[in-house]
Tab-separated table of C-alpha atoms in Angstrom:
chain	number	residue	atom	x	y	z
Q	1	MET	CA	13.399	7.115	15.325
Q	2	ALA	CA	12.270	8.076	18.803
Q	3	ALA	CA	10.053	11.156	18.743
Q	4	ARG	CA	11.688	14.401	19.852
Q	5	ARG	CA	9.839	15.183	23.022
Q	6	ALA	CA	10.595	17.995	25.440
Q	7	ASN	CA	11.833	15.587	28.082
Q	8	GLU	CA	13.907	13.600	25.545
Q	9	GLN	CA	11.986	10.469	26.527
Q	10	ALA	CA	13.349	7.391	24.716
Q	11	ALA	CA	11.177	4.781	23.065
Q	12	PRO	CA	10.565	1.808	25.370
Q	13	SER	CA	13.181	-0.936	25.098
Q	14	THR	CA	10.452	-3.416	24.117
Q	15	HIS	CA	10.230	-1.580	20.791
Q	16	SER	CA	13.969	-1.285	20.082
Q	17	SER	CA	13.816	-3.888	17.308
Q	18	ILE	CA	10.971	-1.946	15.672
Q	19	ASP	CA	13.019	1.238	15.860
Q	20	ALA	CA	15.991	-0.597	14.318
Q	21	ALA	CA	13.869	-2.080	11.521
Q	22	ILE	CA	12.515	1.296	10.427
Q	23	ARG	CA	15.888	2.976	10.752
Q	24	HIS	CA	17.448	0.304	8.547
Q	25	VAL	CA	15.065	1.024	5.662
Q	26	LEU	CA	15.493	4.791	6.024
Q	27	ALA	CA	19.276	4.440	5.989
Q	28	CYS	CA	19.022	2.744	2.594
Q	29	TYR	CA	17.290	5.839	1.178
Q	30	ARG	CA	19.644	8.606	2.199
Q	31	ASP	CA	18.191	11.089	-0.265
Q	32	VAL	CA	14.834	11.299	1.511
Q	33	ALA	CA	13.699	14.304	3.522
Q	34	PRO	CA	15.788	14.546	6.711
Q	35	ASP	CA	12.689	14.864	8.911
Q	36	MET	CA	11.247	11.556	7.729
Q	37	PRO	CA	12.067	9.640	10.969
Q	38	ASP	CA	10.344	12.301	13.073
Q	39	VAL	CA	7.232	12.308	10.861
Q	40	ILE	CA	6.871	8.531	11.128
Q	41	ALA	CA	7.556	8.643	14.877
Q	42	ALA	CA	4.834	11.259	15.382
Q	43	ILE	CA	2.282	9.051	13.637
Q	44	LEU	CA	3.405	6.022	15.667
Q	45	ALA	CA	3.739	7.878	18.978
Q	46	SER	CA	0.832	6.172	20.755
Q	47	ARG	CA	2.263	2.769	19.841
Q	48	LEU	CA	5.914	3.627	20.535
Q	49	TYR	CA	5.053	4.721	24.049
Q	50	ALA	CA	2.589	1.931	24.798
Q	51	GLU	CA	3.727	-0.966	26.940
Q	52	GLY	CA	4.134	-4.484	25.648
Q	53	PRO	CA	4.858	-6.054	22.253
Q	54	ASP	CA	1.169	-6.198	21.287
Q	55	ALA	CA	1.177	-2.428	20.737
Q	56	PHE	CA	2.542	-3.026	17.227
Q	57	GLY	CA	-0.022	-5.596	16.119
Q	58	GLY	CA	-3.622	-5.682	15.000
Q	59	SER	CA	-3.339	-3.667	11.772
Q	60	LYS	CA	-4.782	-4.774	8.426
Q	61	LEU	CA	-1.992	-2.916	6.665
Q	62	THR	CA	0.367	-5.919	6.619
Q	63	GLY	CA	-0.012	-9.680	6.811
Q	64	ASP	CA	1.185	-9.962	10.405
Q	65	GLY	CA	-0.593	-6.862	11.705
Q	66	PHE	CA	2.415	-4.527	11.705
Q	67	PRO	CA	1.268	-0.894	11.271
Q	68	VAL	CA	4.048	0.265	8.896
Q	69	GLU	CA	4.751	-0.708	5.299
Q	70	PHE	CA	7.327	0.676	2.880
Q	71	ALA	CA	6.939	0.472	-0.888
Q	72	VAL	CA	8.944	1.201	-4.015
Q	73	SER	CA	7.935	1.604	-7.641
Q	74	THR	CA	9.739	1.245	-10.944
Q	75	ALA	CA	8.046	4.492	-12.023
Q	76	ASP	CA	10.358	6.671	-9.891
Q	77	GLU	CA	12.923	6.692	-7.098
Q	78	THR	CA	10.493	7.860	-4.408
Q	79	LEU	CA	10.232	5.938	-1.158
Q	80	ARG	CA	6.634	5.376	-0.129
Q	81	VAL	CA	5.548	4.706	3.456
Q	82	THR	CA	2.106	3.814	4.762
Q	83	VAL	CA	1.454	4.061	8.502
Q	84	GLU	CA	-1.620	3.282	10.576
Q	85	ALA	CA	-2.251	6.226	12.866
Q	86	GLY	CA	-3.131	5.833	16.505
Q	87	ALA	CA	-3.221	3.091	19.102
Q	88	ARG	CA	-4.273	-0.464	18.360
Q	89	ASN	CA	-7.905	-0.362	19.484
Q	90	LEU	CA	-9.424	2.821	18.068
Q	91	THR	CA	-12.858	3.027	16.502
Q	92	THR	CA	-13.179	3.746	12.785
Q	93	ARG	CA	-14.138	7.362	13.417
Q	94	GLN	CA	-11.376	7.940	15.976
Q	95	ARG	CA	-8.691	6.621	13.650
Q	96	LEU	CA	-10.029	8.590	10.685
Q	97	GLU	CA	-10.117	11.911	12.549
Q	98	LEU	CA	-6.647	11.325	14.000
Q	99	ALA	CA	-5.280	10.569	10.526
Q	100	ILE	CA	-6.886	13.726	9.111
Q	101	SER	CA	-5.376	15.824	11.899
Q	102	LEU	CA	-1.895	14.357	11.444
Q	103	ILE	CA	-1.984	14.762	7.669
Q	104	GLY	CA	-2.851	18.438	8.125
Q	105	SER	CA	0.390	18.923	10.055
Q	106	ILE	CA	2.448	16.989	7.476
Q	107	ASP	CA	1.070	18.278	4.172
Q	108	ALA	CA	-1.291	21.231	4.420
Q	109	ASN	CA	-2.327	20.868	0.769
Q	110	ALA	CA	-3.235	17.179	0.885
Q	111	LEU	CA	-6.905	17.434	1.858
Q	112	GLY	CA	-9.398	20.120	0.881
Q	113	GLU	CA	-12.769	20.708	2.524
Q	114	GLU	CA	-14.672	19.050	-0.337
Q	115	THR	CA	-12.511	15.970	-0.067
Q	116	LEU	CA	-12.962	15.781	3.697
Q	117	ALA	CA	-16.730	16.098	3.339
Q	118	LEU	CA	-16.743	13.237	0.810
Q	119	VAL	CA	-14.613	11.007	3.024
Q	120	ARG	CA	-16.690	11.651	6.132
Q	121	SER	CA	-19.906	10.879	4.235
Q	122	ILE	CA	-18.539	7.562	2.951
Q	123	VAL	CA	-16.790	6.499	6.170
Q	124	GLN	CA	-19.759	6.510	8.499
Q	125	ALA	CA	-19.399	6.831	12.245
Q	126	ASP	CA	-20.918	3.419	12.974
Q	127	THR	CA	-18.783	1.537	10.430
Q	128	PRO	CA	-17.175	-1.459	12.175
Q	129	PRO	CA	-13.365	-1.277	12.155
Q	130	ALA	CA	-11.875	-3.183	9.226
Q	131	TYR	CA	-9.085	-1.420	7.360
Q	132	GLY	CA	-9.595	1.752	9.368
Q	133	ALA	CA	-7.533	4.717	8.184
Q	134	TRP	CA	-3.907	4.933	7.110
Q	135	ILE	CA	-1.518	7.741	6.240
Q	136	GLY	CA	0.518	7.439	3.071
Q	137	LEU	CA	3.779	9.379	2.867
Q	138	ARG	CA	5.981	9.986	-0.157
Q	139	PHE	CA	9.421	11.436	0.369
Q	140	GLY	CA	12.004	12.441	-2.179
Q	141	GLY	CA	13.978	15.405	-3.438
Q	142	GLY	CA	13.572	17.227	-0.144
Q	143	ALA	CA	9.769	17.280	-0.451
Q	144	ARG	CA	7.064	15.330	1.322
Q	145	ARG	CA	3.511	14.539	0.330
Q	146	ALA	CA	0.748	12.880	2.328
Q	147	LYS	CA	-2.284	10.806	1.418
Q	148	LEU	CA	-5.291	9.627	3.403
Q	149	TYR	CA	-6.540	6.059	3.050
Q	150	ALA	CA	-9.907	5.322	4.641
Q	151	GLN	CA	-12.232	2.342	4.592
Q	152	ILE	CA	-15.578	2.737	2.868
Q	153	ALA	CA	-18.708	1.745	4.758
Q	154	PRO	CA	-20.326	-1.419	3.309
Q	155	ASN	CA	-23.664	0.416	3.153
Q	156	GLY	CA	-22.205	3.630	1.758
Q	157	ASP	CA	-23.922	5.357	-1.141
Q	158	PRO	CA	-22.090	4.267	-4.357
Q	159	GLY	CA	-23.425	7.383	-6.057
Q	160	LEU	CA	-21.045	9.465	-3.938
Q	161	LEU	CA	-17.967	7.805	-5.413
Q	162	PRO	CA	-16.187	10.006	-7.958
Q	163	LEU	CA	-15.027	7.235	-10.318
Q	164	ARG	CA	-16.966	4.755	-12.425
Q	165	LEU	CA	-16.599	1.167	-11.190
Q	166	PRO	CA	-15.972	-1.923	-13.330
Q	167	ARG	CA	-19.058	-3.967	-14.201
Q	168	LEU	CA	-18.663	-7.726	-13.890
Q	169	PRO	CA	-21.443	-9.955	-15.236
Q	170	ASP	CA	-22.132	-11.941	-12.062
Q	171	ARG	CA	-21.027	-9.784	-9.120
Q	172	PRO	CA	-20.458	-6.152	-8.198
Q	173	ALA	CA	-17.046	-4.603	-7.695
Q	174	ILE	CA	-17.260	-3.481	-4.075
Q	175	PRO	CA	-15.084	-0.522	-2.976
Q	176	ARG	CA	-13.043	-1.172	0.163
Q	177	MET	CA	-11.028	2.010	0.615
Q	178	ILE	CA	-10.691	5.510	-0.754
Q	179	GLY	CA	-7.375	7.324	-1.131
Q	180	CYS	CA	-7.267	11.129	-1.088
Q	181	SER	CA	-4.391	13.517	-1.734
Q	182	ALA	CA	-3.658	16.793	-3.476
Q	183	ARG	CA	-3.358	14.782	-6.693
Q	184	GLY	CA	-6.939	13.493	-6.549
Q	185	ILE	CA	-9.081	10.537	-5.502
Q	186	GLU	CA	-8.261	6.838	-5.780
Q	187	LEU	CA	-10.666	3.945	-5.192
Q	188	TYR	CA	-9.562	0.510	-4.025
Q	189	LEU	CA	-11.633	-2.580	-4.819
Q	190	LYS	CA	-11.295	-6.259	-3.981
Q	191	LEU	CA	-12.338	-8.876	-6.549
Q	192	PRO	CA	-12.347	-12.526	-5.414
Q	193	SER	CA	-11.356	-15.206	-7.931
Q	194	LEU	CA	-10.828	-12.895	-10.881
Q	195	LEU	CA	-10.818	-14.742	-14.213
Q	196	PRO	CA	-8.806	-13.756	-17.302
Q	197	ALA	CA	-12.055	-13.238	-19.222
Q	198	GLU	CA	-13.030	-10.536	-16.698
Q	199	LEU	CA	-9.892	-8.453	-17.186
Q	200	ALA	CA	-11.447	-6.381	-19.977
Q	201	ALA	CA	-14.272	-5.256	-17.673
Q	202	VAL	CA	-11.777	-4.321	-14.937
Q	203	LEU	CA	-9.675	-2.290	-17.367
Q	204	GLU	CA	-12.636	-0.615	-19.096
Q	205	PRO	CA	-12.966	2.416	-16.729
Q	206	ALA	CA	-9.397	3.351	-17.709
Q	207	GLY	CA	-10.132	2.919	-21.422
Q	208	LEU	CA	-7.868	-0.123	-21.587
Q	209	ALA	CA	-10.376	-2.932	-22.236
Q	210	LYS	CA	-8.770	-3.704	-25.601
Q	211	SER	CA	-5.438	-4.262	-23.833
Q	212	ALA	CA	-6.750	-7.173	-21.717
Q	213	ARG	CA	-4.845	-9.843	-23.689
Q	214	GLU	CA	-1.623	-7.831	-23.507
Q	215	VAL	CA	-2.082	-7.331	-19.758
Q	216	LEU	CA	-2.726	-11.048	-19.251
Q	217	ASP	CA	0.473	-11.831	-21.160
Q	218	PHE	CA	2.355	-9.448	-18.863
Q	219	ILE	CA	0.926	-11.150	-15.748
Q	220	GLU	CA	1.773	-14.602	-17.106
Q	221	ASN	CA	5.325	-13.431	-17.758
Q	222	LEU	CA	5.630	-12.294	-14.135
Q	223	TYR	CA	4.074	-15.534	-12.906
Q	224	SER	CA	6.145	-17.742	-15.247
Q	225	HIS	CA	3.080	-19.901	-15.898
Q	226	GLU	CA	0.177	-19.911	-18.291
Q	227	ILE	CA	-2.989	-18.905	-16.445
Q	228	ARG	CA	-5.868	-21.259	-17.214
Q	229	GLY	CA	-8.091	-20.641	-14.210
Q	230	ARG	CA	-8.305	-17.592	-11.962
Q	231	LEU	CA	-5.541	-15.009	-11.789
Q	232	PRO	CA	-2.875	-15.721	-9.116
Q	233	GLY	CA	-4.150	-15.582	-5.545
Q	234	PRO	CA	-7.584	-15.890	-3.934
Q	235	SER	CA	-8.400	-12.299	-4.844
Q	236	VAL	CA	-7.072	-9.411	-6.898
Q	237	GLY	CA	-7.031	-5.834	-5.656
Q	238	VAL	CA	-7.863	-3.062	-8.096
Q	239	SER	CA	-7.371	0.677	-7.762
Q	240	LEU	CA	-8.747	3.377	-10.032
Q	241	ALA	CA	-7.173	6.828	-9.920
Q	242	GLN	CA	-7.777	9.964	-11.932
Q	243	ALA	CA	-4.974	12.420	-12.652
Q	244	SER	CA	-4.696	15.076	-15.367
Q	245	GLY	CA	-8.004	13.947	-16.824
Q	246	GLN	CA	-6.841	10.357	-17.271
Q	247	VAL	CA	-7.885	7.279	-15.296
Q	248	CYS	CA	-5.199	4.740	-14.522
Q	249	VAL	CA	-5.779	1.290	-13.082
Q	250	THR	CA	-3.550	-0.777	-10.817
Q	251	LEU	CA	-3.913	-4.515	-10.301
Q	252	PHE	CA	-2.622	-5.816	-6.964
Q	253	PHE	CA	-1.464	-9.385	-6.391
Q	254	PHE	CA	-0.081	-10.986	-3.257
Q	255	ALA	CA	3.663	-11.199	-3.855
Q	256	ARG	CA	3.706	-14.702	-2.425
Q	257	SER	CA	0.989	-15.798	-4.870
Q	258	LEU	CA	3.220	-14.754	-7.755
Q	259	TRP	CA	6.635	-15.783	-6.478
Q	260	GLY	CA	6.548	-17.649	-3.156
Q	261	ALA	CA	8.878	-16.815	-0.265
Q	262	ASP	CA	10.587	-13.480	0.444
Q	263	SER	CA	13.940	-14.684	-0.890
Q	264	ARG	CA	12.447	-15.438	-4.307
Q	265	ILE	CA	10.204	-12.356	-4.292
Q	266	ARG	CA	13.247	-10.071	-4.028
Q	267	GLN	CA	14.978	-11.748	-6.948
Q	268	ARG	CA	11.920	-11.902	-9.183
Q	269	PHE	CA	10.824	-8.316	-8.550
Q	270	VAL	CA	14.238	-6.922	-9.491
Q	271	GLN	CA	14.310	-9.191	-12.542
Q	272	ALA	CA	10.842	-7.996	-13.595
Q	273	ALA	CA	11.785	-4.343	-12.984
Q	274	GLY	CA	14.601	-4.656	-15.522
Q	275	VAL	CA	18.009	-3.044	-15.808
Q	276	ALA	CA	16.482	0.383	-16.491
Q	277	TRP	CA	15.254	0.626	-12.886
Q	278	SER	CA	17.986	2.363	-10.906
Q	279	GLY	CA	16.255	1.714	-7.579
Q	280	ALA	CA	17.194	-1.974	-7.418
Q	281	HIS	CA	20.249	-1.482	-5.190
Q	282	ASN	CA	18.384	0.500	-2.517
Q	283	TYR	CA	15.464	-1.947	-2.529
Q	284	LEU	CA	17.750	-4.975	-2.182
Q	285	GLU	CA	19.664	-3.268	0.623
Q	286	ALA	CA	16.429	-2.358	2.442
Q	287	THR	CA	15.135	-5.938	2.223
Q	288	ALA	CA	18.488	-7.609	2.970
Q	289	PRO	CA	17.290	-8.877	6.395
Q	290	ILE	CA	14.837	-11.182	4.588
Q	291	ALA	CA	17.134	-12.170	1.711
Q	292	ASP	CA	17.231	-15.818	2.856
Q	293	ARG	CA	13.735	-16.034	4.319
Q	294	GLU	CA	11.900	-19.093	2.973
Q	295	LYS	CA	8.631	-18.993	4.932
Q	296	TRP	CA	5.234	-18.882	3.253
Q	297	THR	CA	4.137	-16.068	5.588
Q	298	THR	CA	6.028	-13.303	3.841
Q	299	PHE	CA	7.099	-9.819	4.882
Q	300	HIS	CA	6.413	-8.634	1.348
Q	301	GLY	CA	2.831	-7.573	0.735
Q	302	LEU	CA	1.331	-6.690	-2.626
Q	303	VAL	CA	2.800	-6.335	-6.090
Q	304	GLY	CA	1.083	-3.601	-8.095
Q	305	ILE	CA	0.878	-3.390	-11.892
Q	306	THR	CA	-0.084	0.153	-12.875
Q	307	LEU	CA	-1.527	0.680	-16.346
Q	308	ARG	CA	-2.381	3.875	-18.196
Q	309	THR	CA	-3.040	4.847	-21.784
Q	310	GLY	CA	0.070	5.584	-23.799
Q	311	ALA	CA	2.577	4.193	-21.303
Q	312	GLY	CA	4.055	0.832	-20.445
Q	313	PRO	CA	3.185	-0.865	-17.152
Q	314	SER	CA	5.068	0.047	-13.985
Q	315	LEU	CA	5.546	-2.226	-10.993
Q	316	SER	CA	5.423	-1.536	-7.271
Q	317	ILE	CA	5.943	-3.708	-4.217
Q	318	GLY	CA	5.308	-3.283	-0.499
Q	319	PHE	CA	7.405	-4.704	2.306
Q	320	ARG	CA	7.267	-4.631	6.072
Q	321	PRO	CA	10.456	-3.373	7.789
Q	322	VAL	CA	12.529	-6.075	9.511
Q	323	SER	CA	15.360	-5.503	11.945
Q	324	PRO	CA	18.817	-6.372	10.505
């Protein structure tokens, strides 16, 4: 995955296992765009050519700070990749502007001027680094699409946000990140200790409040337990996205909170996806290096349950690449 530089410089040997880990996942998805390794390498260039193993830490993208995460969804066969742009210790503004510049070279249609103005007004220059800015990539069928993820300033003006937020009785739903692509805007929220009784309020912006009981049943089926207290995990992530005039909502749970260690997560996700999902083989092959991993600190990240009017739920899962 070494970037193609004029002098054919190779990635430092200290990062050979990182190169192997990413290559392994890409090899499992042979139908992706052939330039995918070079695109990822360009985003990671400042880390690939930095000295020392710490160059690939410090990101909030994954549990152990690794700046790359792959994801798959039962909704399609597309491979998703999220990458943190830039070196480890950039400011919020530096990382945002670098991500915007890189996205422009990957997908010229991803970000319009209005969108950029909105993002820059919400992500203020003095915002302390938290999530920073990430680049989402979606490859498949010879095409590539890019998406910008950027943290929202804690003191940002909520009136600037393009989507209506859920209203909980005792606490606000605070936006953490905004996602922007040619398809529209997506807001990401974090809700600590979400209770089943609050599901209706979370689903209401998507017009799905009346489906709260059905959604809870679906979560309990994934979890294999009746939920009497809070939903699984210390917090639940929520995203709201608008496309074709319809708002869809995604609930995000830590995979380990639902299913435990990586070995069990792999089995349970494929089981939950069902026999209709033709992507199971590629996913299992991509995560084979962690097939027997039993540690509580998992290389799987979040499980997403995406809900929209008139369609059944789809599932997604993120995983950090591991060298075979």
